[in-house]
Tab-separated table of C-alpha atoms and ligand atoms in Angstrom:
chain	number	residue	atom	x	y	z
A	202	MET	CA	-29.745	-85.869	69.770
A	203	SER	CA	-26.331	-87.499	69.465
A	204	GLU	CA	-22.885	-85.995	69.054
A	205	TYR	CA	-20.482	-87.031	66.295
A	206	ILE	CA	-17.092	-86.095	64.892
A	207	VAL	CA	-16.953	-85.864	61.104
A	208	ASP	CA	-14.295	-88.146	59.595
A	209	ARG	CA	-14.062	-87.121	55.953
A	210	LEU	CA	-15.780	-85.628	52.910
A	211	GLY	CA	-17.773	-87.994	50.686
A	212	GLN	CA	-17.911	-88.092	46.891
A	213	LEU	CA	-20.471	-85.259	46.672
A	214	GLY	CA	-19.010	-83.082	49.414
A	215	ASP	CA	-21.147	-84.169	52.390
A	216	GLY	CA	-19.346	-84.760	55.673
A	217	ILE	CA	-19.143	-88.469	56.509
A	218	ILE	CA	-19.007	-90.148	59.895
A	219	ASP	CA	-17.699	-93.707	59.765
A	220	THR	CA	-19.399	-95.951	62.329
A	221	PRO	CA	-19.293	-99.726	62.908
A	222	ASN	CA	-22.781	-99.802	61.328
A	223	GLY	CA	-21.763	-97.919	58.213
A	224	GLU	CA	-21.498	-94.314	57.007
A	225	ILE	CA	-23.597	-91.439	58.315
A	226	PHE	CA	-23.894	-88.443	55.990
A	227	ALA	CA	-23.842	-84.922	57.465
A	228	PRO	CA	-24.303	-82.201	54.817
A	229	PHE	CA	-22.426	-78.883	55.138
A	230	THR	CA	-19.953	-80.235	57.687
A	231	LEU	CA	-16.177	-80.643	57.509
A	232	PRO	CA	-13.703	-83.307	58.677
A	233	GLY	CA	-12.791	-82.843	62.340
A	234	GLU	CA	-15.953	-80.930	63.232
A	235	HIS	CA	-18.005	-81.892	66.269
A	236	ILE	CA	-21.672	-81.929	65.347
A	237	GLU	CA	-24.970	-82.774	66.951
A	238	GLY	CA	-28.186	-84.038	65.382
A	239	ASN	CA	-30.662	-86.832	64.844
A	240	VAL	CA	-29.891	-89.535	62.317
A	241	GLU	CA	-32.633	-90.536	59.912
A	242	ASN	CA	-31.972	-93.014	57.110
A	243	GLY	CA	-28.215	-92.715	57.547
A	244	ARG	CA	-28.274	-88.920	57.430
A	245	VAL	CA	-28.045	-86.063	59.936
A	246	ASN	CA	-30.444	-83.685	58.278
A	247	SER	CA	-29.801	-80.390	60.053
A	248	PRO	CA	-26.514	-80.895	61.844
A	249	LYS	CA	-25.680	-78.360	64.528
A	250	ILE	CA	-21.967	-77.494	64.471
A	251	ILE	CA	-20.771	-77.596	68.070
A	252	LYS	CA	-17.056	-77.232	67.370
A	253	PRO	CA	-16.135	-75.881	63.901
A	254	VAL	CA	-12.704	-76.372	62.344
A	255	SER	CA	-10.540	-73.424	61.284
A	256	ASP	CA	-11.106	-74.367	57.619
A	257	ARG	CA	-14.789	-73.448	57.889
A	258	VAL	CA	-15.486	-70.192	56.012
A	259	LYS	CA	-18.521	-67.932	55.607
A	260	PRO	CA	-20.459	-68.979	52.465
A	261	ALA	CA	-20.146	-66.461	49.644
A	262	CYS	CA	-23.793	-66.652	48.591
A	263	LYS	CA	-26.991	-66.074	50.534
A	264	HIS	CA	-28.704	-68.894	48.604
A	265	PHE	CA	-26.136	-71.505	49.648
A	266	LYS	CA	-27.787	-74.562	51.264
A	267	SER	CA	-31.158	-74.037	49.545
A	268	CYS	CA	-29.840	-73.695	45.948
A	269	GLY	CA	-28.609	-76.965	44.469
A	270	GLY	CA	-25.719	-75.389	42.542
A	271	CYS	CA	-22.995	-75.413	45.217
A	272	SER	CA	-22.281	-77.880	47.987
A	273	LEU	CA	-18.984	-76.655	49.437
A	274	GLN	CA	-19.119	-72.904	50.063
A	275	HIS	CA	-18.523	-73.537	53.771
A	276	ALA	CA	-15.040	-74.983	53.108
A	277	SER	CA	-11.771	-73.113	52.510
A	278	ASP	CA	-10.205	-73.289	49.045
A	279	THR	CA	-7.407	-75.431	50.483
A	280	VAL	CA	-9.817	-78.030	51.855
A	281	ILE	CA	-11.635	-78.245	48.524
A	282	SER	CA	-8.458	-78.448	46.435
A	283	ASP	CA	-6.892	-81.107	48.699
A	284	TRP	CA	-10.124	-83.102	48.601
A	285	LYS	CA	-10.300	-83.013	44.784
A	286	ILE	CA	-6.689	-84.124	44.481
A	287	ARG	CA	-7.261	-86.907	47.021
A	288	LYS	CA	-10.445	-88.112	45.260
A	289	THR	CA	-8.484	-88.403	42.014
A	290	GLN	CA	-5.509	-90.073	43.731
A	291	ASP	CA	-7.873	-92.573	45.402
A	292	ALA	CA	-9.465	-93.486	42.059
A	293	LEU	CA	-6.025	-94.014	40.499
A	294	SER	CA	-4.610	-95.962	43.433
A	295	GLN	CA	-7.466	-98.446	43.029
A	296	VAL	CA	-5.892	-99.402	39.703
A	297	ASN	CA	-2.419	-99.258	41.201
A	298	LEU	CA	-1.389	-95.959	39.592
A	299	HIS	CA	0.435	-93.370	41.709
A	300	PRO	CA	1.435	-90.522	39.366
A	301	GLU	CA	2.865	-87.134	40.253
A	302	PHE	CA	0.212	-84.443	40.749
A	303	ARG	CA	0.940	-80.904	39.633
A	304	PRO	CA	-0.412	-78.070	41.812
A	305	ILE	CA	-4.113	-77.542	41.141
A	306	ILE	CA	-5.248	-74.614	38.955
A	307	ASN	CA	-8.522	-72.998	40.063
A	308	SER	CA	-11.129	-70.853	38.299
A	309	LYS	CA	-12.159	-67.734	40.181
A	310	ALA	CA	-15.586	-66.655	41.421
A	311	GLY	CA	-17.657	-64.883	38.762
A	312	SER	CA	-16.073	-66.833	35.900
A	313	ARG	CA	-18.615	-69.583	35.070
A	314	ARG	CA	-19.747	-68.879	31.511
A	315	ARG	CA	-22.575	-71.417	31.205
A	316	ALA	CA	-25.562	-72.066	33.445
A	317	THR	CA	-28.928	-73.766	33.262
A	318	PHE	CA	-31.713	-71.767	34.875
A	319	ALA	CA	-35.259	-72.887	35.618
A	320	ALA	CA	-38.223	-70.533	35.217
A	321	LYS	CA	-41.973	-70.737	35.543
A	322	ARG	CA	-44.994	-68.491	35.387
A	323	THR	CA	-46.594	-67.569	38.702
A	324	LYS	CA	-49.782	-65.691	39.642
A	325	LYS	CA	-47.756	-62.514	40.190
A	326	GLY	CA	-45.312	-62.876	37.306
A	327	ALA	CA	-42.459	-65.368	37.081
A	328	LEU	CA	-39.965	-67.257	39.198
A	329	VAL	CA	-36.411	-67.585	37.835
A	330	GLY	CA	-33.597	-69.414	39.564
A	331	PHE	CA	-31.902	-72.765	39.997
A	332	HIS	CA	-33.317	-76.066	41.165
A	333	GLY	CA	-32.952	-76.688	44.892
A	334	ARG	CA	-30.725	-79.382	46.357
A	335	ALA	CA	-32.044	-82.762	45.154
A	336	SER	CA	-35.471	-81.317	44.407
A	337	ASP	CA	-37.693	-79.903	41.677
A	338	VAL	CA	-38.361	-76.730	43.635
A	339	ILE	CA	-37.073	-73.587	41.921
A	340	ILE	CA	-35.007	-71.416	44.261
A	341	GLU	CA	-35.361	-67.802	43.171
A	342	ILE	CA	-31.921	-66.231	43.131
A	343	SER	CA	-30.827	-62.625	43.406
A	344	GLU	CA	-27.084	-63.392	43.242
A	345	CYS	CA	-24.791	-66.190	42.107
A	346	PRO	CA	-21.133	-65.571	42.946
A	347	ILE	CA	-19.833	-68.389	40.742
A	348	SER	CA	-21.492	-67.072	37.560
A	349	ASP	CA	-20.184	-64.482	35.132
A	350	PRO	CA	-22.351	-61.383	35.773
A	351	ILE	CA	-23.287	-61.417	32.052
A	352	LEU	CA	-25.185	-64.677	32.675
A	353	LEU	CA	-27.174	-63.040	35.467
A	354	SER	CA	-27.915	-59.972	33.303
A	355	GLY	CA	-30.226	-62.229	31.275
A	356	MET	CA	-32.529	-63.003	34.208
A	357	PRO	CA	-35.077	-60.195	33.578
A	358	ALA	CA	-35.401	-61.504	30.004
A	359	PHE	CA	-35.839	-65.082	31.248
A	360	SER	CA	-38.608	-63.839	33.515
A	361	GLN	CA	-40.422	-62.265	30.545
A	362	PHE	CA	-39.969	-65.426	28.479
A	363	ALA	CA	-41.609	-67.413	31.291
A	364	ILE	CA	-44.547	-64.992	31.567
A	365	LEU	CA	-45.149	-64.912	27.829
A	366	GLY	CA	-44.009	-68.328	26.723
A	367	SER	CA	-44.633	-70.998	29.320
A	368	SER	CA	-47.856	-72.881	29.726
A	369	ARG	CA	-49.520	-73.009	33.148
A	370	LYS	CA	-47.457	-75.655	34.947
A	371	ALA	CA	-44.461	-76.018	32.674
A	372	VAL	CA	-40.967	-75.233	33.911
A	373	LEU	CA	-38.706	-73.669	31.287
A	374	ARG	CA	-35.187	-75.049	31.091
A	375	ILE	CA	-32.943	-72.138	30.109
A	376	SER	CA	-29.359	-72.871	29.048
A	377	ALA	CA	-27.380	-69.657	28.794
A	378	THR	CA	-23.830	-69.214	27.539
A	379	VAL	CA	-21.742	-66.049	27.590
A	380	SER	CA	-20.657	-64.961	24.104
A	381	GLY	CA	-18.405	-61.879	24.280
A	382	ASN	CA	-20.417	-59.327	26.280
A	383	SER	CA	-23.700	-60.938	25.320
A	384	LEU	CA	-25.648	-64.152	25.693
A	385	ASP	CA	-26.524	-67.203	23.625
A	386	VAL	CA	-29.710	-68.789	25.013
A	387	LYS	CA	-31.512	-72.086	24.454
A	388	ILE	CA	-34.924	-72.663	26.033
A	389	ASP	CA	-36.727	-76.005	26.247
A	390	ASN	CA	-40.246	-76.779	27.367
A	391	GLY	CA	-41.794	-73.555	26.030
A	392	LYS	CA	-45.256	-73.366	24.501
A	393	LYS	CA	-45.773	-72.954	20.752
A	394	LEU	CA	-45.424	-69.252	19.909
A	395	SER	CA	-47.464	-67.110	17.497
A	396	ALA	CA	-45.750	-64.809	14.982
A	397	THR	CA	-46.613	-61.800	17.193
A	398	GLU	CA	-45.085	-63.480	20.238
A	399	ILE	CA	-41.940	-64.328	18.278
A	400	SER	CA	-41.463	-60.696	17.280
A	401	LYS	CA	-42.002	-59.637	20.925
A	402	PHE	CA	-39.322	-62.170	21.970
A	403	ALA	CA	-36.921	-60.716	19.387
A	404	GLN	CA	-37.397	-57.270	20.972
A	405	ILE	CA	-36.663	-58.702	24.424
A	406	CYS	CA	-33.493	-60.311	23.012
A	407	ASN	CA	-32.349	-56.945	21.645
A	408	GLN	CA	-33.032	-55.226	24.942
A	409	PHE	CA	-31.070	-57.780	26.995
A	410	LYS	CA	-28.198	-58.471	24.576
A	411	ILE	CA	-29.251	-61.995	23.691
A	412	LEU	CA	-27.561	-62.689	20.357
A	413	ARG	CA	-29.426	-65.911	19.628
A	414	LEU	CA	-32.533	-67.452	21.137
A	415	MET	CA	-33.410	-71.055	20.419
A	416	TRP	CA	-36.959	-71.860	21.524
A	417	ASN	CA	-37.625	-75.612	21.733
A	418	ASP	CA	-36.152	-76.754	18.399
A	419	ASP	CA	-36.095	-73.468	16.466
A	420	VAL	CA	-33.859	-70.428	16.462
A	421	ILE	CA	-36.495	-67.672	16.773
A	422	ALA	CA	-34.187	-64.680	17.165
A	423	GLN	CA	-30.648	-63.975	16.068
A	424	SER	CA	-28.927	-60.616	15.693
A	425	ASN	CA	-25.169	-61.191	15.526
A	426	PRO	CA	-23.573	-64.636	15.442
A	427	PRO	CA	-22.872	-65.907	19.003
A	428	SER	CA	-19.275	-66.809	18.250
A	429	GLN	CA	-16.556	-68.189	20.520
A	430	LYS	CA	-12.829	-67.643	19.992
A	431	MET	CA	-10.973	-70.951	19.591
A	432	GLY	CA	-7.300	-70.392	18.846
A	433	LEU	CA	-7.266	-68.004	15.890
A	434	ALA	CA	-10.728	-69.055	14.699
A	435	ASP	CA	-14.190	-67.729	15.497
A	436	VAL	CA	-16.608	-70.611	15.935
A	437	ILE	CA	-20.390	-70.421	16.148
A	438	PRO	CA	-21.310	-73.442	18.288
A	439	PRO	CA	-24.689	-75.097	17.840
A	440	SER	CA	-27.185	-73.763	20.363
A	441	GLY	CA	-26.581	-75.349	23.800
A	442	ALA	CA	-23.442	-77.216	22.646
A	443	PHE	CA	-20.744	-78.291	25.104
A	444	LEU	CA	-18.108	-75.680	25.957
A	445	GLN	CA	-15.628	-75.745	28.830
A	446	ALA	CA	-17.180	-74.167	31.942
A	447	THR	CA	-14.841	-71.193	32.346
A	448	LYS	CA	-12.673	-69.230	29.903
A	449	SER	CA	-9.643	-69.333	32.219
A	450	GLY	CA	-10.094	-73.094	32.779
A	451	GLU	CA	-10.320	-73.603	29.034
A	452	ALA	CA	-7.135	-71.553	28.498
A	453	ALA	CA	-5.290	-73.628	31.131
A	454	LEU	CA	-6.516	-76.870	29.521
A	455	ILE	CA	-5.353	-75.741	26.073
A	456	LYS	CA	-1.944	-74.632	27.414
A	457	THR	CA	-1.449	-77.997	29.144
A	458	VAL	CA	-2.580	-79.997	26.094
A	459	LEU	CA	-0.188	-77.986	23.868
A	460	GLU	CA	2.644	-78.678	26.320
A	461	ILE	CA	1.943	-82.432	26.173
A	462	ILE	CA	1.795	-82.683	22.392
A	463	GLY	CA	5.021	-80.632	22.204
A	464	PRO	CA	6.535	-80.421	18.705
A	465	SER	CA	4.148	-83.066	17.244
A	466	LYS	CA	3.235	-82.357	13.638
A	467	ARG	CA	0.267	-84.741	13.184
A	468	VAL	CA	-2.322	-84.879	15.924
A	469	VAL	CA	-5.606	-86.753	16.413
A	470	ASP	CA	-8.244	-84.955	18.546
A	471	LEU	CA	-10.858	-87.449	19.808
A	472	PHE	CA	-14.202	-86.134	21.149
A	473	ALA	CA	-13.250	-82.792	19.630
A	474	GLY	CA	-16.477	-80.854	20.302
A	475	CYS	CA	-16.447	-77.560	18.365
A	476	GLY	CA	-12.650	-77.453	18.230
A	477	THR	CA	-11.566	-76.274	21.701
A	478	PHE	CA	-8.246	-78.118	21.241
A	479	ALA	CA	-8.169	-78.864	17.484
A	480	LEU	CA	-8.263	-75.196	16.455
A	481	PRO	CA	-5.444	-73.939	18.722
A	482	ILE	CA	-3.374	-77.012	17.753
A	483	SER	CA	-3.914	-76.245	14.062
A	484	SER	CA	-1.695	-73.175	14.441
A	485	LYS	CA	1.268	-75.554	14.588
A	486	ALA	CA	0.189	-79.046	13.461
A	487	THR	CA	-2.269	-80.850	11.226
A	488	VAL	CA	-5.246	-82.332	13.050
A	489	HIS	CA	-7.711	-85.150	12.476
A	490	ALA	CA	-10.676	-84.069	14.637
A	491	LEU	CA	-13.412	-86.594	15.458
A	492	GLU	CA	-16.678	-85.906	17.250
A	493	GLY	CA	-20.078	-87.612	17.461
A	494	ASP	CA	-22.241	-84.528	16.997
A	495	VAL	CA	-22.603	-83.575	13.333
A	496	ASN	CA	-23.478	-79.940	14.114
A	497	MET	CA	-20.462	-79.450	16.354
A	498	ILE	CA	-18.158	-80.836	13.664
A	499	ALA	CA	-19.804	-78.511	11.112
A	500	ALA	CA	-19.163	-75.545	13.447
A	501	LEU	CA	-15.515	-76.570	13.875
A	502	ASP	CA	-15.051	-76.960	10.128
A	503	SER	CA	-16.674	-73.592	9.293
A	504	GLY	CA	-14.581	-71.811	11.933
A	505	TRP	CA	-11.388	-73.368	10.557
A	506	ARG	CA	-12.267	-72.482	6.929
A	507	ALA	CA	-13.187	-68.885	7.788
A	508	ALA	CA	-9.985	-68.335	9.800
A	509	GLY	CA	-7.664	-69.379	6.962
A	510	GLY	CA	-3.889	-69.711	7.339
A	511	LEU	CA	-4.105	-72.637	9.772
A	512	HIS	CA	-2.707	-76.138	9.230
A	513	ASP	CA	-5.163	-78.685	7.826
A	514	ILE	CA	-7.948	-79.999	10.008
A	515	LYS	CA	-9.746	-83.085	8.755
A	516	SER	CA	-13.114	-83.028	10.535
A	517	GLU	CA	-15.036	-86.265	10.889
A	518	THR	CA	-18.369	-87.049	12.521
A	519	ARG	CA	-18.056	-90.455	14.126
A	520	ASP	CA	-19.522	-92.345	17.060
A	521	LEU	CA	-16.303	-93.250	18.846
A	522	PHE	CA	-18.025	-95.642	21.248
A	523	ARG	CA	-19.342	-97.821	18.430
A	524	ARG	CA	-16.697	-97.080	15.829
A	525	PRO	CA	-13.455	-96.135	17.589
A	526	LEU	CA	-10.481	-95.007	15.553
A	527	MET	CA	-8.551	-98.203	14.760
A	528	PRO	CA	-4.783	-98.794	15.214
A	529	ASP	CA	-4.011	-98.461	11.480
A	530	GLU	CA	-5.717	-95.033	11.475
A	531	PHE	CA	-3.120	-93.811	14.000
A	532	LYS	CA	-0.236	-94.554	11.599
A	533	LYS	CA	1.958	-91.442	11.136
A	534	ILE	CA	0.254	-89.762	14.125
A	535	ASP	CA	2.626	-88.179	16.679
A	536	ALA	CA	0.154	-87.293	19.444
A	537	ILE	CA	-3.408	-87.957	20.581
A	538	VAL	CA	-5.735	-85.601	22.438
A	539	ILE	CA	-8.706	-87.376	23.984
A	540	ASP	CA	-11.484	-85.659	25.964
A	541	PRO	CA	-14.407	-88.072	26.343
A	542	PRO	CA	-17.714	-87.497	28.150
A	543	ARG	CA	-18.149	-88.681	31.775
A	544	ALA	CA	-18.543	-92.303	30.676
A	545	GLY	CA	-14.925	-92.304	29.516
A	546	ALA	CA	-13.792	-94.021	26.336
A	547	VAL	CA	-13.019	-97.644	27.038
A	548	SER	CA	-13.564	-98.968	23.494
A	549	GLN	CA	-11.456	-96.154	22.012
A	550	VAL	CA	-8.688	-96.534	24.590
A	551	VAL	CA	-8.416	-100.274	23.879
A	552	GLU	CA	-7.613	-99.415	20.235
A	553	ILE	CA	-5.176	-96.633	21.196
A	554	ALA	CA	-3.353	-99.167	23.382
A	555	LYS	CA	-2.762	-101.332	20.293
A	556	ALA	CA	-1.396	-98.408	18.239
A	557	ASN	CA	2.020	-96.886	18.627
A	558	VAL	CA	1.574	-93.174	19.328
A	559	GLY	CA	4.222	-91.632	21.588
A	560	ARG	CA	2.228	-88.924	23.383
A	561	ILE	CA	-1.312	-88.713	24.741
A	562	ALA	CA	-3.010	-85.708	26.325
A	563	PHE	CA	-5.962	-87.169	28.223
A	564	VAL	CA	-8.610	-84.686	29.412
A	565	SER	CA	-11.261	-86.054	31.741
A	566	CYS	CA	-14.156	-84.849	33.893
A	567	ASN	CA	-14.542	-88.138	35.767
A	568	PRO	CA	-11.694	-89.586	37.886
A	569	ALA	CA	-13.350	-93.034	38.073
A	570	THR	CA	-13.613	-93.624	34.312
A	571	PHE	CA	-10.265	-91.886	33.810
A	572	ALA	CA	-8.620	-94.354	36.217
A	573	ARG	CA	-10.162	-97.296	34.362
A	574	ASP	CA	-9.001	-95.968	30.959
A	575	ALA	CA	-5.562	-94.999	32.316
A	576	SER	CA	-5.004	-98.533	33.596
A	577	ILE	CA	-5.689	-99.929	30.105
A	578	LEU	CA	-3.030	-97.617	28.662
A	579	CYS	CA	-0.525	-98.331	31.432
A	580	ASN	CA	-1.028	-102.103	31.107
A	581	ASN	CA	-0.072	-101.679	27.449
A	582	GLY	CA	3.245	-99.910	27.710
A	583	TYR	CA	2.264	-96.305	28.497
A	584	ASN	CA	3.555	-94.328	31.452
A	585	LEU	CA	1.221	-91.937	33.252
A	586	ASP	CA	3.756	-89.126	33.779
A	587	TRP	CA	1.629	-86.609	35.705
A	588	VAL	CA	-1.880	-85.373	36.382
A	589	GLN	CA	-2.943	-81.722	36.406
A	590	ILE	CA	-6.318	-80.887	37.953
A	591	ILE	CA	-7.833	-77.761	36.399
A	592	ASP	CA	-10.765	-76.943	38.621
A	593	GLN	CA	-13.495	-75.114	36.722
A	594	PHE	CA	-16.145	-76.043	39.292
A	595	LEU	CA	-15.733	-73.777	42.285
A	596	TRP	CA	-17.615	-74.970	45.411
A	597	ASN	CA	-18.831	-78.036	43.548
A	598	PRO	CA	-17.620	-81.670	43.581
A	599	HIS	CA	-16.936	-81.866	39.810
A	600	ILE	CA	-13.330	-82.409	38.747
A	601	GLU	CA	-11.595	-81.648	35.466
A	602	LEU	CA	-8.102	-82.942	34.784
A	603	VAL	CA	-5.436	-83.318	32.114
A	604	ALA	CA	-2.879	-86.119	32.183
A	605	GLN	CA	0.241	-86.867	30.179
A	606	PHE	CA	0.885	-90.408	28.926
A	607	THR	CA	4.027	-91.306	26.999
A	608	LYS	CA	5.677	-94.414	25.692
B	772	SAM	C1	-16.192	-83.394	27.419
B	772	SAM	S1	-16.795	-82.955	25.830
B	772	SAM	C2	-15.310	-82.354	25.115
B	772	SAM	C3	-15.456	-81.538	23.872
B	772	SAM	C4	-14.225	-80.745	23.452
B	772	SAM	N1	-13.007	-81.531	23.513
B	772	SAM	C5	-14.093	-79.481	24.262
B	772	SAM	O1	-13.197	-79.388	25.099
B	772	SAM	O2	-14.891	-78.544	24.063
B	772	SAM	C6	-17.062	-84.523	25.122
B	772	SAM	C7	-17.488	-84.516	23.696
B	772	SAM	O3	-17.711	-85.867	23.302
B	772	SAM	C8	-18.787	-85.906	22.393
B	772	SAM	N2	-19.301	-87.281	22.399
B	772	SAM	C9	-20.114	-87.868	23.307
B	772	SAM	N3	-20.325	-89.154	22.989
B	772	SAM	C10	-19.634	-89.398	21.847
B	772	SAM	C11	-19.442	-90.549	21.031
B	772	SAM	N4	-20.027	-91.700	21.334
B	772	SAM	N5	-18.661	-90.437	19.948
B	772	SAM	C12	-18.051	-89.274	19.647
B	772	SAM	N6	-18.200	-88.149	20.372
B	772	SAM	C13	-18.974	-88.210	21.462
B	772	SAM	C14	-19.746	-84.862	22.908
B	772	SAM	O4	-20.609	-84.405	21.877
B	772	SAM	C15	-18.781	-83.768	23.400
B	772	SAM	O5	-18.544	-82.830	22.399
């Protein structure tokens, strides 16, 4: 066994030791810690902590290390926040951008409103949990401190769905979203159900407050609509559709986006989803909302129509990678909100750079693609005024941020 001192945290939260022969990864360790272990394929697999640092904390969950959901429960909030800010700063400095960073905003434990469970039938019943770290093994869980307790209240139902509705070796993929005090559930990989089984599933849904159950490609049970409040509108998202990970994170994102667009009267919302930003903005400005998923745009439009009294929202389904909004379509627009998927939005940003819109609220979940897109804007006359990290991913390496660009 050899002894090492951990130098830094890597992209996914593993401790990293820099050596003349390259990096050695040491999971669940922190910078400054003295550790001992054997290196295999560039990795210390079960590092023994000889000298911990004061930033080491007791993990909040008994499944930490085996469950693949969290990778940083052993680190203090300060270490995690500083690391997320630094990761984002590093990505931006690679394109020569050094903006101001506002203090990070964090989501609390127990606030995650979406989760994807795995479940399978066993000889004795069913196994419900999350996939293990980098493996297909299902780790049965009895607690999950990051999740809203309403998500966990569905687990007995998921167990029954696996017993009754999964074929011998299949693993059910269960995407659950909190809707009010209830759940909206989408299950993939289930067997074909008979009419009797479907009515049994509807009873289980009633018992466990599941408002809607989508089984493979069909909604097989729905009591009340699983709606989500967006601004003044109630929206019924398509089953399994993207929503921000926590309610408080979403509220902070909306507040920051509204601050950036300021008194703008005509706003374009690119990658609009079901209207997370477009609907709150429509209380004070007209919006052209564009999104690639036809069902999400339909949900946004229905929510807007049913709410009434809001400014106009023109909803458009459009693939913004292939058919970005062109410079002449930004004429008369005062502000842009853009919130692309992890891949970023290079083709759309190139067109924005040619237009002349004074304010941009850029929301991103990937510092690397954000840095690339930001450099295109800044090379074309925009200033990156500040970055605000809004961390919805407690104990996890994911990063969510909003940035203000002006010109
Ligand atoms: C990070 S989500 C943001 C959604 C929304 N702004 C929100 O906060 O709920 C990115 C959105 O981009 C959409 N999307 C992905 N690829 C797209 C494309 N090529 N064209 C248009 N929209 C796309 C996804 O369907 C998703 O709704």
